[in-house]
XYZ file of C-alpha atoms in Angstrom:
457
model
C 111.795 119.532 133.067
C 115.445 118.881 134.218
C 116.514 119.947 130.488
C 114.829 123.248 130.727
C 116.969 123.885 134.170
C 120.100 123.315 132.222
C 119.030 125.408 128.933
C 118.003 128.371 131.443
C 121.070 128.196 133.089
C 122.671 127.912 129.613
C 121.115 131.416 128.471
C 121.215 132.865 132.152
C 117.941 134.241 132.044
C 114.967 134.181 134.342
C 112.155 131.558 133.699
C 109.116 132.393 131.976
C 107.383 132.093 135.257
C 109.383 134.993 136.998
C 107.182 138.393 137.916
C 109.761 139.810 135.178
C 107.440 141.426 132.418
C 107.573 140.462 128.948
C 107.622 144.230 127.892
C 111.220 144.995 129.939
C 112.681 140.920 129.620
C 115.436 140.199 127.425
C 114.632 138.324 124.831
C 116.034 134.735 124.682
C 117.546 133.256 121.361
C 116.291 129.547 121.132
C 115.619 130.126 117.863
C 119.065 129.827 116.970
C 119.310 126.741 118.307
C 116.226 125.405 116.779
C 117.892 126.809 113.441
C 121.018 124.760 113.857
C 119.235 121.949 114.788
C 117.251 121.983 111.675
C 120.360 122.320 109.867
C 122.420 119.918 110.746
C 119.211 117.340 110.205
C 118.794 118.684 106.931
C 122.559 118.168 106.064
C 122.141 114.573 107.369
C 118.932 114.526 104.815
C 120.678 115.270 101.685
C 123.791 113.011 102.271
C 121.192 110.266 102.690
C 119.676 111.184 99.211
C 123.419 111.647 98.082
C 124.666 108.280 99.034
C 124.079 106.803 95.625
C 125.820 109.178 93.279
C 129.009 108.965 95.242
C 129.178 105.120 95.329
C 127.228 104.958 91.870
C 130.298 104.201 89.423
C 131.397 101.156 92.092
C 127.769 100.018 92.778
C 127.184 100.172 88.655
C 130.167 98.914 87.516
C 129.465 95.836 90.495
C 126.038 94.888 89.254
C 126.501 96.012 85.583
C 123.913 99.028 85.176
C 123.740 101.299 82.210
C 123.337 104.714 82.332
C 119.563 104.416 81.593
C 119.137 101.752 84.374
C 121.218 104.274 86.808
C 118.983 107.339 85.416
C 115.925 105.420 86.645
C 117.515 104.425 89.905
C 117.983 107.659 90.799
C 114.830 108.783 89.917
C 113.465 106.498 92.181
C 113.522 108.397 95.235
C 111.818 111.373 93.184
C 109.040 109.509 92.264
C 107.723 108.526 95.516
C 109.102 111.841 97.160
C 106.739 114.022 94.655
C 103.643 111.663 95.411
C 103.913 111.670 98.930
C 104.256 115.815 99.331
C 100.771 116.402 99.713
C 100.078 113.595 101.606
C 103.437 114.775 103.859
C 102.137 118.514 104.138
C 99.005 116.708 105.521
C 100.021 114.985 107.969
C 102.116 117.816 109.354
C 98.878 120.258 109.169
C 97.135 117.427 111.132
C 99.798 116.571 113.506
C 102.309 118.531 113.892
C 106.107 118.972 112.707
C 107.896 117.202 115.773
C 105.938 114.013 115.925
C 106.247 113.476 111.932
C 109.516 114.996 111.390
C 110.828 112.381 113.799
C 109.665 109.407 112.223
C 110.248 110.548 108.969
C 114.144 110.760 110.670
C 114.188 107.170 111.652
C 112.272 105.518 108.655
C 114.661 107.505 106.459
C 117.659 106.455 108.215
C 116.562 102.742 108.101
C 115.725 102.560 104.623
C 118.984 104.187 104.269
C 120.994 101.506 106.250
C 119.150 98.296 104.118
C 120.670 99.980 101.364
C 123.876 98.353 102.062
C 122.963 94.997 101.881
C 121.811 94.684 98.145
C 125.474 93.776 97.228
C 123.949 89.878 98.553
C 121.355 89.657 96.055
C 121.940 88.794 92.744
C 122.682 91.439 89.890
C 118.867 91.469 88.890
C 117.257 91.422 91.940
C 120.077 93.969 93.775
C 118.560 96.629 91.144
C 115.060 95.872 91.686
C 115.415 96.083 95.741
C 117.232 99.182 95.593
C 115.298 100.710 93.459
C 112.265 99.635 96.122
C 114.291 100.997 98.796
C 114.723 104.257 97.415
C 111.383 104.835 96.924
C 110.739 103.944 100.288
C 113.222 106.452 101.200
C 111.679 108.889 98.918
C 107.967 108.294 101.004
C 109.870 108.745 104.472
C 111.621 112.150 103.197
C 108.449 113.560 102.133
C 107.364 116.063 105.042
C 111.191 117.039 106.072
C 111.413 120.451 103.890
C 107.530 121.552 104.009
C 108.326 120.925 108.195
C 111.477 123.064 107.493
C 109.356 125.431 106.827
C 106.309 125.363 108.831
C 108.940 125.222 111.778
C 110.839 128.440 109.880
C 107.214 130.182 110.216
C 106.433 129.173 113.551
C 109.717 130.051 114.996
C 111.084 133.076 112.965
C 109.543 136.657 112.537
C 109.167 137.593 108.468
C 112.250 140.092 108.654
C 114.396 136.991 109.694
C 112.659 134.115 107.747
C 114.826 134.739 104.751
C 118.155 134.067 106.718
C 116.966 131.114 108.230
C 115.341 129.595 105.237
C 118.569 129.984 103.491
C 120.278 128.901 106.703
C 118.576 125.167 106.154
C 117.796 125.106 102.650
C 122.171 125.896 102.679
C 122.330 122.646 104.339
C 121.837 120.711 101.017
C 125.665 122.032 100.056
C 127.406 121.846 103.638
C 126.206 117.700 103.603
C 128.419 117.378 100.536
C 131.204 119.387 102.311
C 131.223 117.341 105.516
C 129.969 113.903 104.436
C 131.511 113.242 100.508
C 135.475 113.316 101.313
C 133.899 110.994 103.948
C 131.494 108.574 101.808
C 134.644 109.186 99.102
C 136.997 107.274 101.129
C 134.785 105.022 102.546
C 134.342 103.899 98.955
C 137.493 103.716 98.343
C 139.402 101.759 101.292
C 136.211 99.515 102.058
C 133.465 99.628 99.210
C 130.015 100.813 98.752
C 128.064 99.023 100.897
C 129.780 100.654 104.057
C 128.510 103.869 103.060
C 124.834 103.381 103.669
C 125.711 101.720 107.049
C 127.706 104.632 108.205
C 124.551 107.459 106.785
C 122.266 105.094 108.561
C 123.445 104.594 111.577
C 124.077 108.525 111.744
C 120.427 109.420 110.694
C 119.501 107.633 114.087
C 121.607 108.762 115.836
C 119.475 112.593 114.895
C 116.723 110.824 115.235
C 117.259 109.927 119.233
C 117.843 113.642 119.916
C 115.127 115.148 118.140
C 112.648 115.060 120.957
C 114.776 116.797 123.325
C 115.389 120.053 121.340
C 112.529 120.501 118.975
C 109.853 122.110 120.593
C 107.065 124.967 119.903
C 107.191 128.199 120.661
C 105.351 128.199 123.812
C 106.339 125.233 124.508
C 110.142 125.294 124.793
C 111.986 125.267 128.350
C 114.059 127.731 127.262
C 112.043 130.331 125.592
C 111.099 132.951 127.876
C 107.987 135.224 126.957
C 110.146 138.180 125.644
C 111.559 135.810 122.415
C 107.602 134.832 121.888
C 106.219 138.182 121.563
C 108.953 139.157 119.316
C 108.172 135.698 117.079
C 104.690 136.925 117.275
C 104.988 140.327 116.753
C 107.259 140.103 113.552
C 104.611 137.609 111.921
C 105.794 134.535 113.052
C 103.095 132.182 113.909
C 103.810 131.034 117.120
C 100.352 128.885 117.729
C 100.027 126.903 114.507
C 100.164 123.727 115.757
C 98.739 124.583 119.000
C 95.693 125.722 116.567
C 96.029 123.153 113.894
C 96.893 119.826 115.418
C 94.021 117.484 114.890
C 92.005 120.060 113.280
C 93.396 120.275 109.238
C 91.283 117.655 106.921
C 92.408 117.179 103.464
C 90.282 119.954 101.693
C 90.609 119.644 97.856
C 88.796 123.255 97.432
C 91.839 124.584 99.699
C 94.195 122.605 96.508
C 92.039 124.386 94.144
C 92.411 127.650 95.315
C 96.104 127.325 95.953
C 96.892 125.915 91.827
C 94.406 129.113 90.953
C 96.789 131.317 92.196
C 98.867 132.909 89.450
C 101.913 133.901 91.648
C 101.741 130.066 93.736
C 102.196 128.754 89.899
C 104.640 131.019 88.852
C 106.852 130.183 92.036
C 105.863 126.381 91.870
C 107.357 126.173 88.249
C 110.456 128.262 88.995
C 111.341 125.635 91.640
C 110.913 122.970 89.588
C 113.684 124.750 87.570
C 115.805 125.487 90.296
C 115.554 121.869 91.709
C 116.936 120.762 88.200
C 120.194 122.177 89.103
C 119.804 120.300 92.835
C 119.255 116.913 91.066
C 122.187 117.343 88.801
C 124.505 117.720 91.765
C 122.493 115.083 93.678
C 122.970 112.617 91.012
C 125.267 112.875 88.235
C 127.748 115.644 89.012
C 130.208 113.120 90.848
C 129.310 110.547 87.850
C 130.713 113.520 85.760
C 133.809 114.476 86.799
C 134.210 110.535 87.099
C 133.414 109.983 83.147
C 134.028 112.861 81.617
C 137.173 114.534 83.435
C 139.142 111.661 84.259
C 139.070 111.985 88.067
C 138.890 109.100 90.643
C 136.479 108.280 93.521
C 138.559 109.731 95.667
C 139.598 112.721 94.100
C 135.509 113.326 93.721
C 134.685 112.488 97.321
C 137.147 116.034 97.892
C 137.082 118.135 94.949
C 132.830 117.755 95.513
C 133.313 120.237 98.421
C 134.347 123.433 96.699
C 131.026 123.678 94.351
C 129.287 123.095 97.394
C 131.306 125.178 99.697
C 130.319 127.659 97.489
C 126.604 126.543 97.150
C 126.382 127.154 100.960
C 128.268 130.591 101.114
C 125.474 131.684 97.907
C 122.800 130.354 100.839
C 124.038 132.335 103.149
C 124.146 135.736 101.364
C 121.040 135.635 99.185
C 119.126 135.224 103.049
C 121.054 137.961 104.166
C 120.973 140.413 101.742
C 116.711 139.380 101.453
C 116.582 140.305 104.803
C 118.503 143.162 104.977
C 116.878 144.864 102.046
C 113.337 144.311 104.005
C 114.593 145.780 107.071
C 115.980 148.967 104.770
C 112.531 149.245 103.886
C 112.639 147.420 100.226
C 108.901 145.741 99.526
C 108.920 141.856 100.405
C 108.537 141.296 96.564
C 112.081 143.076 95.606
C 113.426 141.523 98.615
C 112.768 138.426 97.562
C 113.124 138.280 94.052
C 116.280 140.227 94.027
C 118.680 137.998 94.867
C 116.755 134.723 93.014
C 117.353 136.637 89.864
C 120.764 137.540 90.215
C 121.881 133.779 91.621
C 120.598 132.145 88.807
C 121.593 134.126 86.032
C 124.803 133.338 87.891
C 124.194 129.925 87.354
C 123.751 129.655 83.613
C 127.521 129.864 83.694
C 127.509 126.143 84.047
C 127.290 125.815 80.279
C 130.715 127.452 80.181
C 131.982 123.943 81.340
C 131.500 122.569 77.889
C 134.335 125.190 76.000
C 136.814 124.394 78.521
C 139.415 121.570 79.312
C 141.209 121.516 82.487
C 139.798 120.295 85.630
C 140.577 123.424 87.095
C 138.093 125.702 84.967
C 135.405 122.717 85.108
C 135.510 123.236 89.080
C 135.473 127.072 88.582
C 132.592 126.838 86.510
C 130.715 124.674 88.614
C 131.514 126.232 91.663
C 130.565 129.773 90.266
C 126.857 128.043 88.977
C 126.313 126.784 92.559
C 127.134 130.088 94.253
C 124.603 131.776 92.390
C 122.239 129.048 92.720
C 122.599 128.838 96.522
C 122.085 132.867 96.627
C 118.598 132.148 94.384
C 117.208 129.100 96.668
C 115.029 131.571 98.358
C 111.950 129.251 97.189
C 110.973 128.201 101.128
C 111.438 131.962 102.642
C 108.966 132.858 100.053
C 106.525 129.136 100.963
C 106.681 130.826 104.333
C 105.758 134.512 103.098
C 102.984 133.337 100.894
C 101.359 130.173 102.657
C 97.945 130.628 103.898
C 98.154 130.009 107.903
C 95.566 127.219 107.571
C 97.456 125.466 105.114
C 101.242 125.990 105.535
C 102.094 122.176 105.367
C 100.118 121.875 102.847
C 101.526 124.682 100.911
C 104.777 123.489 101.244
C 103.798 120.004 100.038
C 102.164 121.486 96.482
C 106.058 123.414 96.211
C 107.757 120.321 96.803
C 105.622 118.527 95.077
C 106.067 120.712 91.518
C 110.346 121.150 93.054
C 110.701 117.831 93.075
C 109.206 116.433 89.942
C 112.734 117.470 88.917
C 113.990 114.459 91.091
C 112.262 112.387 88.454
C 112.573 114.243 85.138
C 116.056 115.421 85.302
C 117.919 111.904 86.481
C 116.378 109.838 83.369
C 116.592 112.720 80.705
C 120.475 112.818 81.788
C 120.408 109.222 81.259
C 118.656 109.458 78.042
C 121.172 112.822 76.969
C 124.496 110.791 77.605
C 122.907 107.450 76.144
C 122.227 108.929 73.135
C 125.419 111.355 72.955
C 127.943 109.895 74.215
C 129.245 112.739 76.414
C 127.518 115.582 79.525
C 127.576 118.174 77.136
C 123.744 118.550 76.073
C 122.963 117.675 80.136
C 124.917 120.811 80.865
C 122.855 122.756 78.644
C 119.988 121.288 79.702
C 120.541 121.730 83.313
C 121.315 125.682 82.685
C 118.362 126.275 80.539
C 116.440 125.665 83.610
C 118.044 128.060 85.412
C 117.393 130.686 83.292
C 113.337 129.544 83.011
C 113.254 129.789 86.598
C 114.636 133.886 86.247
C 111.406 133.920 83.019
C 109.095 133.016 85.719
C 110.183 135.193 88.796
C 110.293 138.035 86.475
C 106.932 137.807 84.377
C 104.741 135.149 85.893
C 105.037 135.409 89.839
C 103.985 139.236 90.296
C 103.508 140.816 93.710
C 104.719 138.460 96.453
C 102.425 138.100 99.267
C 100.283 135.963 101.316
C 97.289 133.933 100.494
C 94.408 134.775 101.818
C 91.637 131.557 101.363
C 87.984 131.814 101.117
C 85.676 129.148 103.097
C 83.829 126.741 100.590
């Protein structure tokens, strides 16, 4: 236990062992830390899945892909990433969110580094190896955001769970801030290939720490009794694993009951919405300021970061002002839907990108539609308000499941759009329709947010 020496002298506060009671301790902040942690990971996580739009114009133009071959090579991750969510939320019911998350980590970061080496195949066989490899990558992703969350619940009380679901779902925008201008100029002064070396190697590099930070609860060296009750106490549920590991079989009457459930549905089909807007970004965003606005690799790799900049300050509020309006005594369903309504009503301004010219309004546009999206992408602070306690991976896996068939829908009908076209305008509209769906479903099909309560079968 030599780290928990340091991280107690770190905090300067007495060790859970101390005669000091719980009732008159100071509460400790590890979960912070655990909060950053999950961040930075989950930054790390989407620059992996981003790797391919930034060096797709090179990679295409290398080994001679359409855009209908490049719509179903990005789709490729989706596919097996949708599949695998139940079986993800599974495993992390039956064995807990450190020991999968890190493998997930290092299988994802390997697949991620044998990306670079298709350039040696030939042009045919390059496609059909990294199309296997992202769907690899798509399996070994599979539990990281349903863990976000089950670690969210078992480390957060409700009144904070909306801050720090935003907190790491806001991660998806910070990866293109830190790691485009990077992958950009990689691209540029060296080629694609280097790109998926660099992500891999620094997907390891997470994965080696993991097991030295991530930790339950109860369990953590640093966490003195004082920051437990308060978890507790606030609704955080600080045994789930302890209670769950090894004890979670794959119940299809548990499914049942969970796609019975009008407001599940409701908030399972507005994420699939709101992921439509994530897989635009992911995918063909860079593609389209490429094409359609004239701009270089380069100039992508930076001009990337103020859409997302603003994606991650949206994260950041809509969690803030969710949480604040529960502590000022708002019902968690106002709380909650609140802010996803405003965001993405904000987002439908996308659209306005089609009646302007200069790169400057394009950028305005987009970075407006992001900003309201990243105040919306509440979606996992409400998995971890509604999940039954029994089934929170599981929970999670069914919402990324339904979220994610996006990953496969929205890549190929973009394809299909500027095939047949000629130009990102119908995409755009397509892309903002969803957003306002999503506000259609939040507002008349999800009703009464609260938790699910399952009945033995």
């Amino acid at each position: 236990r030599g780290l928990g020496d340091v991280y107690k002298r770190q905090v300067n506060m007495p060790s859970m062992t101390t005669s000091v009671p719980a009732s008159v301790e100071r509460p400790t902040r590890v979960r912070y830390g655990i909060l950053f942690f999950l961040f930075i990971v989950t930054a790390v996580n989407y620059a992996d899945r981003a790797t391919l739009s930034i060096v797709g114009t090179s990679l295409s133009d290398e080994l001679g892909i359409d855009t209908i071959g490049m719509g179903y090579i990005f789709s490729a991750f989706a596919w097996a990433y949708v599949i695998c969510q139940i079986p993800g939320g599974w495993l992390l019911d039956r064995f807990g969110s450190r020991r999968v998350y890190f493998w997930s980590i290092t299988i994802w970061s390997l697949l991620t580094l044998f990306q670079g080496f298709v350039g040696g195949f030939s042009a045919t066989t390059a496609v059909i190896v990294l199309f296997g490899l992202r769907f690899l990558l798509g399996m070994a992703e599979a539990p990281s955001f349903p863990a976000n969350a089950r670690i969210v619940a078992w480390w957060f009380p409700t009144a904070e769970r909306g801050m720090a679901s935003a907190i790491f779902n806001s991660a998806q925008y910070f990866a293109t801030v830190l790691f485009a201008p990077i992958m950009g100029w990689i691209t540029h002064a060296h080629g694609w290939p280097p790109v998926f070396w660099f992500m891999g190697i620094v997907g390891l590099l997470m994965a080696a720490v993991w097991p030295r930070f991530i930790y339950g609860p109860r369990d953590h060296p640093a966490a003195n009794a004082a920051e437990v009750s308060h978890i507790e106490d606030g609704g955080g549920l600080v045994d789930m694993d302890q209670q769950g590991a090894g004890k979670a079989p794959v119940r299809w009457s548990v499914i049942g009951q969970l796609l019975a459930n009008r407001m599940l549905i409701g908030i399972y089909f507005a994420q699939y919405c709101i992921t439509t807007l994530t897989w635009f970004f992911l995918t063909w965003f860079p593609i389209y300021l490429i094409k359609e606005k004239g701009m270089t690799i380069l100039q992508v790799g930076f001009v990337a970061v103020l859409p997302a900049l603003c994606g991650f300050g949206g994260g950041i509020l809509g969690g803030w002002f969710s949480d604040r309006m529960l502590r000022r005594g708002h019902s968690l369903t106002v709380a909650r839907k609140t802010p996803i309504v405003v965001g993405l009503l904000l987002s439908v301004s996308m659209v306005a990108c089609n009646y302007v010219s200069s790169q400057g309004a394009v950028i305005f546009f987009m970075s407006l539609a992001f900003f309201g999206k990243g105040i919306g992408a509440l979606g996992w602070a409400v998995v971890s308000d509604t999940s039954p306690k029994s089934a929170t991976g599981l929970c999670g896996g069914l919402f990324n499941t339904f979220g994610n068939t996006a990953g496969i829908v929205t890549p190929i009908a973009i394809g299909y759009i500027i095939h047949l076209t000629g130009s990102f305008s119908w995409a755009l509209v397509y892309v903002s329709a969803h957003a306002a769906m999503a506000v259609v479903s939040y507002l008349f099909l999800v009703g009464e947010i609260k938790r699910v309560e399952l009945t033995d079968s």
